[in-house]
């Protein structure tokens, strides 16, 4: 099955790499200034929570959008330290990463990922559902692992939800390396087909084609073009290389 939407979607997951408000602001201004060099690519920046208001303001009126790295599974109430989706929505956030492997490693379970996914949909924010195996082996057990993550998170979705969420396939073993540690494009292609088929089994083939499937795991300027062309994905969830304006710009320009 071919890749979904032809429009490229690149999300920069800043994690906690960018901490200073002035660095975030300067980054946003650089990207705005160079926007013509990556026109046609949909770009989202996902900073730490406290940087969200600053970033939405700095990007206002541009084609760039803002994402959050997580949200509360609850609609509000007595949940100290949590950030509800309604607040994110009010701040101008349009995407939210859900079930990132670093959150799962910190104890987040499939059920909570599902609740966050559903909560984001309910709030009108596009969830970016992260899935990915910890390791691969020749027997292909990783496909079963991915299938379980998908069916748990996507339980209850309908055809009408197709354009409202994103799947980011991030094999855990490929995260945080350099370009040579990323997944091979041929393996990525095969996995992207598996993911799309799994989604199609739930909401039908036509609807599944409207779900962008991203790849994440050591995407850098040197491997971005090959991964997107040969890997059969709609774009990337970029970690460390998204925290440097020059690297991120090169990635955006190379996938145009
Ligand atoms: P990385 O991170 O690009 O630094 O490998 C990707 C991610 O964790 O989203």
Short mmCIF file of N, CA and C in Angstrom, two decimals, residues 15 100-102 130-136 142 145-146 149 168-177 181-184 187-188 191-192 195 214-219 227 233 237:
data_model
loop_
_atom_site.label_atom_id
_atom_site.label_comp_id
_atom_site.label_asym_id
_atom_site.label_seq_id
_atom_site.Cartn_x
_atom_site.Cartn_y
_atom_site.Cartn_z
N UNK A 15 12.24 17.87 23.01
CA UNK A 15 12.48 17.23 24.30
C UNK A 15 12.82 18.32 25.32
N UNK A 100 5.23 8.69 23.69
CA UNK A 100 6.65 8.66 23.29
C UNK A 100 7.38 7.60 24.11
N UNK A 101 8.38 6.97 23.51
CA UNK A 101 9.06 5.86 24.20
C UNK A 101 9.72 6.33 25.51
N UNK A 102 10.10 7.61 25.55
CA UNK A 102 10.71 8.10 26.80
C UNK A 102 9.66 8.24 27.91
N UNK A 130 3.03 7.63 19.18
CA UNK A 130 4.34 7.01 18.99
C UNK A 130 4.26 5.52 19.31
N UNK A 131 4.78 4.72 18.40
CA UNK A 131 4.91 3.29 18.65
C UNK A 131 6.32 2.87 18.21
N UNK A 132 6.79 1.77 18.73
CA UNK A 132 8.11 1.32 18.31
C UNK A 132 8.60 0.20 19.19
N UNK A 133 9.24 -0.77 18.54
CA UNK A 133 9.76 -1.92 19.29
C UNK A 133 11.10 -1.58 19.93
N UNK A 134 11.41 -2.30 21.01
CA UNK A 134 12.68 -2.05 21.69
C UNK A 134 13.83 -2.73 20.96
N UNK A 135 13.51 -3.87 20.32
CA UNK A 135 14.55 -4.57 19.57
C UNK A 135 13.92 -5.36 18.44
N UNK A 136 14.74 -5.75 17.49
CA UNK A 136 14.27 -6.56 16.35
C UNK A 136 14.97 -7.90 16.39
N UNK A 142 8.74 -8.37 16.51
CA UNK A 142 8.49 -6.93 16.67
C UNK A 142 7.18 -6.52 16.01
N UNK A 145 4.49 -6.95 18.47
CA UNK A 145 4.61 -5.90 19.49
C UNK A 145 3.98 -4.60 18.98
N UNK A 146 4.31 -4.24 17.75
CA UNK A 146 3.75 -3.02 17.15
C UNK A 146 2.23 -3.14 17.00
N UNK A 149 0.58 -2.48 20.33
CA UNK A 149 0.60 -1.04 20.67
C UNK A 149 -0.46 -0.30 19.86
N UNK A 168 3.58 8.00 14.58
CA UNK A 168 5.04 8.14 14.46
C UNK A 168 5.66 6.80 14.85
N UNK A 169 6.27 6.16 13.86
CA UNK A 169 6.95 4.91 14.14
C UNK A 169 8.40 5.22 14.55
N UNK A 170 8.70 4.90 15.80
CA UNK A 170 10.03 5.21 16.32
C UNK A 170 10.63 3.97 16.99
N UNK A 171 11.40 3.18 16.23
CA UNK A 171 12.04 2.01 16.86
C UNK A 171 12.97 2.52 17.97
N UNK A 172 12.76 2.02 19.17
CA UNK A 172 13.47 2.56 20.33
C UNK A 172 14.99 2.42 20.17
N UNK A 173 15.41 1.31 19.55
CA UNK A 173 16.84 1.06 19.38
C UNK A 173 17.51 2.06 18.44
N UNK A 174 16.73 2.82 17.68
CA UNK A 174 17.32 3.76 16.71
C UNK A 174 17.28 5.21 17.20
N UNK A 175 16.73 5.42 18.39
CA UNK A 175 16.58 6.79 18.89
C UNK A 175 17.87 7.29 19.54
N UNK A 176 18.19 8.55 19.26
CA UNK A 176 19.29 9.21 19.95
C UNK A 176 20.68 8.78 19.50
N UNK A 177 20.77 8.18 18.29
CA UNK A 177 22.09 7.82 17.74
C UNK A 177 22.50 8.89 16.72
N UNK A 181 23.03 5.13 12.76
CA UNK A 181 22.27 4.27 13.67
C UNK A 181 20.79 4.24 13.37
N UNK A 182 20.35 5.01 12.37
CA UNK A 182 18.92 5.03 12.02
C UNK A 182 18.54 3.72 11.34
N UNK A 183 17.26 3.52 11.20
CA UNK A 183 16.78 2.31 10.54
C UNK A 183 17.13 2.35 9.05
N UNK A 184 17.31 1.18 8.45
CA UNK A 184 17.56 1.11 7.01
C UNK A 184 16.25 1.40 6.29
N UNK A 187 13.92 -1.58 5.56
CA UNK A 187 13.19 -2.09 6.74
C UNK A 187 12.06 -1.14 7.11
N UNK A 188 12.34 0.16 6.94
CA UNK A 188 11.32 1.15 7.27
C UNK A 188 10.12 0.98 6.34
N UNK A 191 8.00 -1.88 7.38
CA UNK A 191 7.26 -1.63 8.61
C UNK A 191 6.13 -0.63 8.39
N UNK A 192 6.38 0.38 7.54
CA UNK A 192 5.33 1.37 7.25
C UNK A 192 4.13 0.69 6.58
N UNK A 195 2.18 -1.10 9.27
CA UNK A 195 1.41 -0.17 10.10
C UNK A 195 0.16 0.29 9.34
N UNK A 214 4.79 8.76 10.20
CA UNK A 214 6.11 9.39 10.28
C UNK A 214 7.13 8.38 10.77
N UNK A 215 8.40 8.67 10.51
CA UNK A 215 9.47 7.88 11.10
C UNK A 215 10.26 8.77 12.06
N UNK A 216 10.72 8.20 13.17
CA UNK A 216 11.60 8.91 14.08
C UNK A 216 12.68 7.99 14.59
N UNK A 217 13.87 8.52 14.75
CA UNK A 217 15.01 7.72 15.24
C UNK A 217 16.25 8.11 14.46
N UNK A 218 17.01 9.09 15.01
CA UNK A 218 18.27 9.51 14.41
C UNK A 218 18.13 10.02 12.97
N UNK A 219 17.08 10.79 12.73
CA UNK A 219 16.96 11.50 11.45
C UNK A 219 17.88 12.71 11.53
N UNK A 227 15.71 8.43 3.58
CA UNK A 227 14.69 7.79 4.42
C UNK A 227 13.28 8.11 3.91
N UNK A 233 7.36 6.87 3.95
CA UNK A 233 6.72 7.57 5.05
C UNK A 233 6.36 9.00 4.63
N UNK A 237 9.45 12.50 12.80
CA UNK A 237 9.47 13.09 14.14
C UNK A 237 10.95 13.17 14.48
#
